[in-house]
Coordinates of C-alpha atoms and ligand atoms in Angstrom, one line a residue:
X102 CA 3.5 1.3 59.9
X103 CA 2.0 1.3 63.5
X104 CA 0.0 -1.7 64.5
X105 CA -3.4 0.2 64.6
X106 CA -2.1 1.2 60.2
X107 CA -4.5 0.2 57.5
X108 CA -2.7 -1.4 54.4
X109 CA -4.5 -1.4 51.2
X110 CA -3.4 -4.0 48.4
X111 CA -4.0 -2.7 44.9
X112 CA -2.6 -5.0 42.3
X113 CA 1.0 -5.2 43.0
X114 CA 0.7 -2.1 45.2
X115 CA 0.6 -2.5 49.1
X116 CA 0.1 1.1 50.6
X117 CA -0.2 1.4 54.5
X118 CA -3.0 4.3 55.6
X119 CA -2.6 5.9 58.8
X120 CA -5.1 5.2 61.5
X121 CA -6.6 8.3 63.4
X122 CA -8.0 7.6 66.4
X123 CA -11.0 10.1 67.6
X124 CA -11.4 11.1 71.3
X125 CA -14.6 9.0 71.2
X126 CA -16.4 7.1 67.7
X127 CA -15.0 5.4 65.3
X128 CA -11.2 6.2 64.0
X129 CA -10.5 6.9 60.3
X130 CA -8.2 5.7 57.8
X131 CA -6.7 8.2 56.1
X132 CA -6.6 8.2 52.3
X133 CA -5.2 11.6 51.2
X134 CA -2.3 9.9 49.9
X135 CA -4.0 6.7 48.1
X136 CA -4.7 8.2 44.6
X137 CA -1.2 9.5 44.6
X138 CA 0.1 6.1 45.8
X139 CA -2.5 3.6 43.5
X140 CA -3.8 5.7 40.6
X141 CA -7.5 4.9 42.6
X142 CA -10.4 6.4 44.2
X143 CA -12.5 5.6 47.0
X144 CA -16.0 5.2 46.0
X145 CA -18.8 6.4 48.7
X146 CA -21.7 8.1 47.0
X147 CA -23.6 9.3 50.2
X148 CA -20.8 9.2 51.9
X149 CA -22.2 6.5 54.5
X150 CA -18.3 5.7 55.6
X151 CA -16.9 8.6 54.8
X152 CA -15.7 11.4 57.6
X153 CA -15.8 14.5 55.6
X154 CA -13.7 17.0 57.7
X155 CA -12.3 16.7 61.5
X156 CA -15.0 18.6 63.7
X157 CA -15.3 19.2 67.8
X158 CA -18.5 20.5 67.5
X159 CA -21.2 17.5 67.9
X160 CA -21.1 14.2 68.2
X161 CA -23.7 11.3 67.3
X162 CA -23.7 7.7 68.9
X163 CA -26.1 6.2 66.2
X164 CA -26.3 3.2 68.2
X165 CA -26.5 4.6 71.6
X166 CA -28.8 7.4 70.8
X167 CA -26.5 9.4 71.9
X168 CA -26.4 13.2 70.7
X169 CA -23.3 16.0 72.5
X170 CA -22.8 19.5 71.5
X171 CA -19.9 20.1 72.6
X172 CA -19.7 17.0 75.0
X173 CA -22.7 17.8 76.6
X174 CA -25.8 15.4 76.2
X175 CA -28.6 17.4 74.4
X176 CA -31.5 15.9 76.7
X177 CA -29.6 18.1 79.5
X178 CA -29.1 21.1 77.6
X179 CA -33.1 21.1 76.1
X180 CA -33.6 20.6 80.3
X181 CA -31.5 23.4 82.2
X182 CA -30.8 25.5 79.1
X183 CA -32.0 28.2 76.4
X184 CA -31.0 28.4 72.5
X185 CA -28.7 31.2 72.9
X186 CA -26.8 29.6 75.7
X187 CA -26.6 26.6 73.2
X188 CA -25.8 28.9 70.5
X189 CA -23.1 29.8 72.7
X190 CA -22.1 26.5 73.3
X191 CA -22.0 25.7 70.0
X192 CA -19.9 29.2 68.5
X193 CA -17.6 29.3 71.5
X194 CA -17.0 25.8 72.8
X195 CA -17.8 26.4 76.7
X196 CA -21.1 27.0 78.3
X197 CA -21.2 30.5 79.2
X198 CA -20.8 32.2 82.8
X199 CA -23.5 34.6 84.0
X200 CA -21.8 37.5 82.0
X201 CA -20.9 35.9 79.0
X202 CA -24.4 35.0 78.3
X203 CA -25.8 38.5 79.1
X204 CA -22.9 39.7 76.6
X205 CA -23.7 37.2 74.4
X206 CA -28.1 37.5 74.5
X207 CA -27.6 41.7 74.5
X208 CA -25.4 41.3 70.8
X209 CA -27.8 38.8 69.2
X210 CA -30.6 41.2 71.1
X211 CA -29.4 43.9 69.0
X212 CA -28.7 42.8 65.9
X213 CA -32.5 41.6 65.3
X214 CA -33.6 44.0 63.0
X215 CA -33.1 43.8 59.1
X216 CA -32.4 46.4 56.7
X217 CA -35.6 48.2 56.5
X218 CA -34.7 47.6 52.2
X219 CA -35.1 43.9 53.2
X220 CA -39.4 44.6 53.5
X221 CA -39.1 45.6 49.7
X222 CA -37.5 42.4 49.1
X223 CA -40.4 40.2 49.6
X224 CA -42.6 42.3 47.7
X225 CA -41.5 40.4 44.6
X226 CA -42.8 37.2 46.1
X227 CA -46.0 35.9 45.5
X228 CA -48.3 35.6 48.7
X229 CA -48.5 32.1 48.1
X230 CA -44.8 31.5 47.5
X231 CA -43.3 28.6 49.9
X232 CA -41.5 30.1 52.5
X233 CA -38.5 28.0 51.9
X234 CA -37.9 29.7 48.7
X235 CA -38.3 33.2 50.3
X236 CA -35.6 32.5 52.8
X237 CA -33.0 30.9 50.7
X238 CA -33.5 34.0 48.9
X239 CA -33.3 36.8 51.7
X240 CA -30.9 34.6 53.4
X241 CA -28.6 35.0 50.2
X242 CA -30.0 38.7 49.9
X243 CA -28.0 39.8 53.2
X244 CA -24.8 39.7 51.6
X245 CA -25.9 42.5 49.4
X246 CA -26.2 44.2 52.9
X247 CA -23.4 43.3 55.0
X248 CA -20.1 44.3 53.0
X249 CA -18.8 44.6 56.7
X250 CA -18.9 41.4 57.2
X251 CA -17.6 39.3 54.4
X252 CA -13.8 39.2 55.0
X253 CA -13.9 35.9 56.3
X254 CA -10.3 36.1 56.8
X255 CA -11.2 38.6 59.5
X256 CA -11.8 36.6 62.9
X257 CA -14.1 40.2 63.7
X258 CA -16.5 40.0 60.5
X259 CA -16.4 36.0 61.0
X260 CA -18.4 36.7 64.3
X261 CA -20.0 39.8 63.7
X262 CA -21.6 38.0 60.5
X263 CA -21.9 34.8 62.7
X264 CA -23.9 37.2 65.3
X265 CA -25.8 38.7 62.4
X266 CA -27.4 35.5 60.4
X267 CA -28.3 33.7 64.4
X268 CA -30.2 37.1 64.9
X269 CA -32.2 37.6 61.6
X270 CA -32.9 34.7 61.0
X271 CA -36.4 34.6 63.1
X272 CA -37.0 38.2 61.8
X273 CA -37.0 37.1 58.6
X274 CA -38.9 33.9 59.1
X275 CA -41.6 35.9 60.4
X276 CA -41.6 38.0 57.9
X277 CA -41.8 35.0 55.4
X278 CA -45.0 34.2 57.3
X279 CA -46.8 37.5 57.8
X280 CA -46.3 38.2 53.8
X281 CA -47.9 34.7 53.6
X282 CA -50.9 35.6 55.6
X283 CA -51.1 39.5 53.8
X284 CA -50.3 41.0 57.8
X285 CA -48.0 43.8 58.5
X286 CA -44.4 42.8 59.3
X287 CA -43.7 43.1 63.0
X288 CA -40.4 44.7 64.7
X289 CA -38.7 43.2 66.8
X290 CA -38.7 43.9 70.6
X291 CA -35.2 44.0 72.5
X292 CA -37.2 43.3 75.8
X293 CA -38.5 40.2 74.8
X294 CA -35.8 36.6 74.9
X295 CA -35.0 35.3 71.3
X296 CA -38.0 33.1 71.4
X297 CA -40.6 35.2 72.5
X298 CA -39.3 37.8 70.2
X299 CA -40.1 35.2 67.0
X300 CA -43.3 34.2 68.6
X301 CA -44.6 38.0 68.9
X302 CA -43.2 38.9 65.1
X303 CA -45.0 35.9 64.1
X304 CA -48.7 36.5 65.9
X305 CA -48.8 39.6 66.9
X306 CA -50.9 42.2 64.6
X307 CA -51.5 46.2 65.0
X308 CA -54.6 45.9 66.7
X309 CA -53.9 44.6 70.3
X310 CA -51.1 43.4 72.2
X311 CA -49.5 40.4 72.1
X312 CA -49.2 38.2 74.9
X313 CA -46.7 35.3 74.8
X314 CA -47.7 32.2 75.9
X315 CA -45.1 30.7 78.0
X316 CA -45.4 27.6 77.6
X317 CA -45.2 27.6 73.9
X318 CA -42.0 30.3 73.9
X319 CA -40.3 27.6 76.5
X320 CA -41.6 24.7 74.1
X321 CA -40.4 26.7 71.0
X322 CA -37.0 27.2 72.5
X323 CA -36.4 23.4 72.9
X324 CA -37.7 22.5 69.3
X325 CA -34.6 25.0 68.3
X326 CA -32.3 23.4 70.8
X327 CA -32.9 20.0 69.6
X328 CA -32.5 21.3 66.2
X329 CA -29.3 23.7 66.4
X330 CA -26.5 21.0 65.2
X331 CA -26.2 17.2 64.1
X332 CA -22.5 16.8 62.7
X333 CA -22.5 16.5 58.7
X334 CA -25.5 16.2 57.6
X335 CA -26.8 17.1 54.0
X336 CA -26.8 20.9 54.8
X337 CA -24.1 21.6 56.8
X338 CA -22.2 19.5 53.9
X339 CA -23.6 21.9 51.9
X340 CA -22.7 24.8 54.1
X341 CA -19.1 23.6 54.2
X342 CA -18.7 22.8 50.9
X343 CA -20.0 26.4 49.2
X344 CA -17.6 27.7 52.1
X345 CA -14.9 25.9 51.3
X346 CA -14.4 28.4 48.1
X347 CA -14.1 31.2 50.8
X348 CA -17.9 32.1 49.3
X349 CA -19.1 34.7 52.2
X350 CA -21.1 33.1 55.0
X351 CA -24.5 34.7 54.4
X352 CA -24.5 32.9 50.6
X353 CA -23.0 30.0 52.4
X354 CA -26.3 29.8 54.8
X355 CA -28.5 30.1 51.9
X356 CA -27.3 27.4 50.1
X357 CA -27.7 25.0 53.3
X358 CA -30.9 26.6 54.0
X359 CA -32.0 25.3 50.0
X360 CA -30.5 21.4 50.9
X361 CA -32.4 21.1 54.0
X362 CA -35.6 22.1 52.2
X363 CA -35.2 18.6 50.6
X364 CA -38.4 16.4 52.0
X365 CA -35.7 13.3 52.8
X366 CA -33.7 16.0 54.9
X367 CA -35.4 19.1 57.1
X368 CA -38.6 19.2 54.7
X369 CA -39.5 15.7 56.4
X370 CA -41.5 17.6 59.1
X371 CA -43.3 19.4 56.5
X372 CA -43.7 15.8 55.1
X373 CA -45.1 14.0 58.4
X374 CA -47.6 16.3 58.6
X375 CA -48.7 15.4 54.9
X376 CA -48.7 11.8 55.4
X377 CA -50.4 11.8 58.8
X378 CA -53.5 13.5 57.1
X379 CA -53.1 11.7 54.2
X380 CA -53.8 8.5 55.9
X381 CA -56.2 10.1 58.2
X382 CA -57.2 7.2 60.6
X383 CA -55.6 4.9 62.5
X384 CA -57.4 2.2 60.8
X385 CA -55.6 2.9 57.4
X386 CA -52.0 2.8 59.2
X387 CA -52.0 -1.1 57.7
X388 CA -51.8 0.4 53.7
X389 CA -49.1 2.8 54.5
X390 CA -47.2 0.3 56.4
X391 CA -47.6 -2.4 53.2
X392 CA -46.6 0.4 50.9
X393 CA -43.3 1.4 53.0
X394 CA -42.1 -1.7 52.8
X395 CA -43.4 -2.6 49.0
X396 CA -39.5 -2.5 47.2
X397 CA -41.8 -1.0 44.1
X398 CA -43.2 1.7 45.7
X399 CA -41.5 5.0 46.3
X400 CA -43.4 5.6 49.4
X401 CA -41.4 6.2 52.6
X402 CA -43.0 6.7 56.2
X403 CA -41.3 10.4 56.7
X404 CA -40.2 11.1 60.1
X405 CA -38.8 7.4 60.7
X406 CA -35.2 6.1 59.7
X407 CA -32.4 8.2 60.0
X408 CA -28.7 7.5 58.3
X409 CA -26.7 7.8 61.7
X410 CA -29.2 6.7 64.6
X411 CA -29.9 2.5 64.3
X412 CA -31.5 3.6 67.4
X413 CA -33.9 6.2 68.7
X414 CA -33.0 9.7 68.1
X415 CA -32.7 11.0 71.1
X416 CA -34.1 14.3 69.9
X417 CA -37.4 12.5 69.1
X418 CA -37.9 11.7 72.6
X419 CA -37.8 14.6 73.7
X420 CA -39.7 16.0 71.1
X421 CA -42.7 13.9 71.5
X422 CA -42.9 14.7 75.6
X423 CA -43.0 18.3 74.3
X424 CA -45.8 17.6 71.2
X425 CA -47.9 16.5 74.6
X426 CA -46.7 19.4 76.9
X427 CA -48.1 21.9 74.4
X428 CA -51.1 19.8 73.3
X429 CA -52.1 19.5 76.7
X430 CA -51.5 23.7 77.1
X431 CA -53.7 24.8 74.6
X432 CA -55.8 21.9 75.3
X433 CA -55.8 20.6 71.4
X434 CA -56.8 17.3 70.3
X435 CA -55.2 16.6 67.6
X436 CA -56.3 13.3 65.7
X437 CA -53.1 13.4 63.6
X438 CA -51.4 12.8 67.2
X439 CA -53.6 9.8 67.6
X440 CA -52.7 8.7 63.8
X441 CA -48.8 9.3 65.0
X442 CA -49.0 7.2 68.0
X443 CA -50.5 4.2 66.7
X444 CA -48.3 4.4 63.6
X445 CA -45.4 4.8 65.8
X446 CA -46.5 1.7 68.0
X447 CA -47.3 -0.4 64.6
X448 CA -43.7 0.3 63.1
X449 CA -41.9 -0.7 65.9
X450 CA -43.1 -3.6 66.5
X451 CA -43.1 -4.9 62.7
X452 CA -40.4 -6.9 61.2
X453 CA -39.6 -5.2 58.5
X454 CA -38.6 -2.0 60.4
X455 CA -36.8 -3.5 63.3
X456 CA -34.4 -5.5 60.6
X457 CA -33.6 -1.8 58.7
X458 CA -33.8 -0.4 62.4
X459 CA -36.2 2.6 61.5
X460 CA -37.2 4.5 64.4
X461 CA -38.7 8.1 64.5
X462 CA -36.8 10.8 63.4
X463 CA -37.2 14.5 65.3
X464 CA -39.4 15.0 62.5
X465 CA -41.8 12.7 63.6
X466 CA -43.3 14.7 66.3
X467 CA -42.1 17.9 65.8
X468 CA -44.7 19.2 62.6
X469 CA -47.6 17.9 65.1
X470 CA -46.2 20.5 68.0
X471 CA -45.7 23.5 65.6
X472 CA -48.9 22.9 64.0
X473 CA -51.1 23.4 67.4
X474 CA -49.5 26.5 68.0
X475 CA -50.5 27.3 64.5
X476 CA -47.8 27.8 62.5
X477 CA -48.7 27.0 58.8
X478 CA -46.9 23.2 57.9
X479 CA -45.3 25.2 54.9
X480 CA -43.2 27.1 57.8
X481 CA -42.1 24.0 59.5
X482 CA -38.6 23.6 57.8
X483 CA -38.3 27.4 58.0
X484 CA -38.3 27.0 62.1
X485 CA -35.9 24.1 61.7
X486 CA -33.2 26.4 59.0
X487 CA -33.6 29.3 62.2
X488 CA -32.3 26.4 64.5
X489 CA -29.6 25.1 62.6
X490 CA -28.2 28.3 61.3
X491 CA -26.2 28.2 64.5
X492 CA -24.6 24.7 63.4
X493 CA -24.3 25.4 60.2
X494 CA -22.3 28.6 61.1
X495 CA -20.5 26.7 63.7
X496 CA -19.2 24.2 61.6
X497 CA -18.5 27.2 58.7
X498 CA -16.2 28.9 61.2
X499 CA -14.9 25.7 62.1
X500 CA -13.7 24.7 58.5
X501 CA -12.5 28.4 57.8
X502 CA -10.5 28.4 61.2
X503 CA -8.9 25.0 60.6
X504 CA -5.2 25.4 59.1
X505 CA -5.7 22.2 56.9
X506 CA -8.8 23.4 55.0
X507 CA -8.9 23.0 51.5
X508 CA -11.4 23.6 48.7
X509 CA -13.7 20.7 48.7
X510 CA -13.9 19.0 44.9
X511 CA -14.7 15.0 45.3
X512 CA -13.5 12.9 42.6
X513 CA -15.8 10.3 40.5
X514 CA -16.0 7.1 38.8
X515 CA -16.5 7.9 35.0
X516 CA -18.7 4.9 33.0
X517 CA -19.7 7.4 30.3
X518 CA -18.3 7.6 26.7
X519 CA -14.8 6.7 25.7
X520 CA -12.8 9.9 23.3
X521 CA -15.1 10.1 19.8
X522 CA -15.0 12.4 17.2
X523 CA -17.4 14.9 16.4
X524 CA -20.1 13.6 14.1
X525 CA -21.1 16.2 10.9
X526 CA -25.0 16.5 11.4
X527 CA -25.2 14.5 7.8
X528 CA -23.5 11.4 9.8
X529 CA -26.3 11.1 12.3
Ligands
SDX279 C1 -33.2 14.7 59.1 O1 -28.4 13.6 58.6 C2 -29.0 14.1 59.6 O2 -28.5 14.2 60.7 C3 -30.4 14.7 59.3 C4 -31.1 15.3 60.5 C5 -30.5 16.5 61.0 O3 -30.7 16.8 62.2 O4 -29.8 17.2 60.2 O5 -31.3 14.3 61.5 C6 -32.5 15.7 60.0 O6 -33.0 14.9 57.9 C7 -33.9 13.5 59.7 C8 -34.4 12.5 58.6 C9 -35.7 13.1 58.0 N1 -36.1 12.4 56.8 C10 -37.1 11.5 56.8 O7 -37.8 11.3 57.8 C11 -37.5 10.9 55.4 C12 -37.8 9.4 55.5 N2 -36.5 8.8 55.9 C13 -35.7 8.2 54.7 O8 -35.8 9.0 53.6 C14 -34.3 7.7 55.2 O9 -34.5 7.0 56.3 C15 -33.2 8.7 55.4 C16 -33.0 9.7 54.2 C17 -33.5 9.6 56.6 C18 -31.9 7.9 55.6 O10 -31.6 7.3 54.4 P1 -30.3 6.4 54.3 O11 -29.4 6.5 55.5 O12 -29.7 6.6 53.0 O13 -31.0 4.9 54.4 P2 -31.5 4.2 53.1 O14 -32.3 5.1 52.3 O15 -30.3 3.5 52.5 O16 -32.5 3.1 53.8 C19 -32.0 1.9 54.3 C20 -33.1 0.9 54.1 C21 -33.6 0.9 52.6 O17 -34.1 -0.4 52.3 P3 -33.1 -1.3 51.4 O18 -32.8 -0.5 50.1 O19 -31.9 -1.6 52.2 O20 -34.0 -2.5 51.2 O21 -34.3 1.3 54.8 C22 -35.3 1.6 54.0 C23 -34.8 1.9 52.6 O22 -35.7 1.5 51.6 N3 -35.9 2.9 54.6 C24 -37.2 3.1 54.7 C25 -37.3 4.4 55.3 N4 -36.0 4.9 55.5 C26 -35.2 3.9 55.0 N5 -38.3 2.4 54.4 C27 -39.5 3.0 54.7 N6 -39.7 4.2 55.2 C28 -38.6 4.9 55.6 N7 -38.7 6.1 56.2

């Protein structure tokens, strides 16, 4: 037993659990061998002390506000960078040099389009149909598609389906949208950046060009930035843990793209937006703040606490200099802004959240920047699953590359029923 060892007593059994250290954050104790040694669990619904896989991907100081892909700080990537160079970052492990990145934007480039079968797809939707559903479905759908590229023993069809789901995602975003709105699907164009390209499939119809705004393609790009990875959260768990079968990445996507969809996870945005016009004027900021912290309501402010950051998320810093940035663009005034400030300025300076440390989330500003440039609010967690696909395939290749993977299938603590005999209906 080293110094740094962890020894667990359990009844007359003293096990010792090796510490691993980290290269920075807090080391782990590790209990692969404690049910073998005790006969016990751990117990962690939530999995708020729990480290669920080794990863080099990102890394969160919750307490700092600290957020690094790949060691570098994310307010310095959403600064000098674009997505696919942190797409790069994020796949590869290194920034990449000139040529690497025009390697690396030319394959993405060129892998935009969908299987023109894909446009028949959707027409079994509903117009009306939330988008989220639609892309957990066509997400899941591309596997139908791309036998090529389901081996995932093959380190080739790992990237090429890697390369694959980072480029159609946007097309089929857009798509979600334009069948929402009854418009025409619009191509892609290969002479247009990643961003622009989503912006034009989104806004541009037959009738006259499309011009993309700058401004809003640059913001755009640093929504997805801050959004690309954020270590194990809900859906890259979920990404992980449907992969950990050796299920085939584009199924493996879908399923994270259905957890973040969840309003306490990526649907939060979508949320904000609600509550924000829900309580309309700053004067009724007071109600929703009593009702947040009422232990009997169910009410939550969305877009503020976060399970990792007892801080401010760094992200949410940035986005709200960008919410203004674009605001001030297209010259909107948006009173829900207004709303989000003052609430904002009220929660943290009341009690009650500075003892749970609630700050804003990135959710908090970020429905109020895609709104002005007038993306429906039912497409704002769409925008945040075409961000994170690059994580959650990250962190997919990761597991699958790692020697030590295993299946993922947690344990549990059974309270129910003791053995009983089956009862003949007559004994009922
Ligand atoms: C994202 O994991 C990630 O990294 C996620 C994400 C990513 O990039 O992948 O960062 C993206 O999902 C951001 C979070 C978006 N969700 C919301 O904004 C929804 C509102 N927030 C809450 O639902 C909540 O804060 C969570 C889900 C984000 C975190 O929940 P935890 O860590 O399980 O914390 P908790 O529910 O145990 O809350 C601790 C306390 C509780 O009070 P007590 O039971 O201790 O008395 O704080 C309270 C909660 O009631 N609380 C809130 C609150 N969030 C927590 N009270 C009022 N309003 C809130 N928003």
């Amino acid at each position: 037993m080293t110094t740094r060892d962890a020894s667990f007593q359990a009844g007359d059994k003293t096990v010792t659990l090796p510490i691993i250290e980290g290269t920075i954050g807090p080391a782990v104790a590790d209990i692969r061998k404690l049910y073998n040694d005790t006969g016990m669990f751990t117990y962690d619904p939530g999995f708020t002390s729990t480290a669920s896989c080794e990863s080099k991907i990102t890394y969160i100081d919750g307490d700092a506000g600290i957020l690094l892909y790949r060691g570098y700080p994310i307010d310095q990537l959403a600064e000098h960078g674009d997505f696919l160079e942190t797409c790069y970052l994020l796949l590869y492990g290194e920034l990449p040099t000139v040529n690497e990145k025009a390697d690396f934007d030319y394959r993405i480039t060129r892998h935009t389009m969908v299987h023109e079968q894909m446009a028949r797809f959707f027409q079994g939707f509903r117009r009306d149909a939330h988008p989220m559903a639609v892309m957990v479905a066509s997400v899941g759908a591309l596997s139908a598609f791309y036998h090529d590229s389901t081996n995932i023993a093959d380190p080739v069809e790992r990237m090429v389906a890697s390369t694959r789901m980072i480029a159609k995602l946007p097309t089929l975003a857009a798509m979600a949208y334009k069948y929402s709105v009854g418009q025409p699907f619009v191509y892609p164009k290969n002479d247009l950046d990643y961003t622009s390209n989503f912006l034009r499939m989104c806004f541009a119809v037959p009738c006259e060009e499309y011009k993309v705004n700058p401004v809003m393609s640059r913001a755009l790009d640093r929504f997805f930035i801050l959004h690309a990875d954020h270590e194990q959260n809900a859906s890259t768990s979920t990404v992980r843990l449907a992969g950990s079968s050796g299920a085939n990445p584009f199924a493996c996507v879908a399923a994270g793209i259905a957890s973040l969809w969840g309003p306490a996870h990526g649907g939060a945005n979508e949320a904000v937006l609600k509550m924000l016009a829900e309580i309309g004027t700053p004067d009724r900021i007071p109600i929703y703040i009593a009702k947040a912290k009422d232990k009997n309501d169910p009410f939550r402010l969305m877009g503020f606490g976060h399970r990792v950051y007892k801080n401010y998320d760094p992200r949410a810093k940035i986005m709200q200099r960008t919410t203004r940035e674009v605001l001030a663009e297209l010259g909107v005034k948006d009173a829900l802004l207004d709303v989000a400030i003052e609430l904002e300025n009220i929660a943290l300076h009341d009690e009650y959240f500075i003892e749970k440390k609630l700050y804003p989330n990135i959710d908090f500003y970020s429905g109020i920047t895609l709104k002005a440039m007038g993306l429906p609010t039912a497409m704002f967690t769409v925008l945040f699953a075409v961000a994170r696909t690059v994580g959650w395939i990250a962190q997919w290749k990761e597991m699958i590359e790692d020697p030590g993977s295993k299946i993922g299938r947690p344990r549990q603590l059974y309270t129910g029923q003791t053995q009983r005999d089956y009862l003949p209906m007559t004994k009922r």
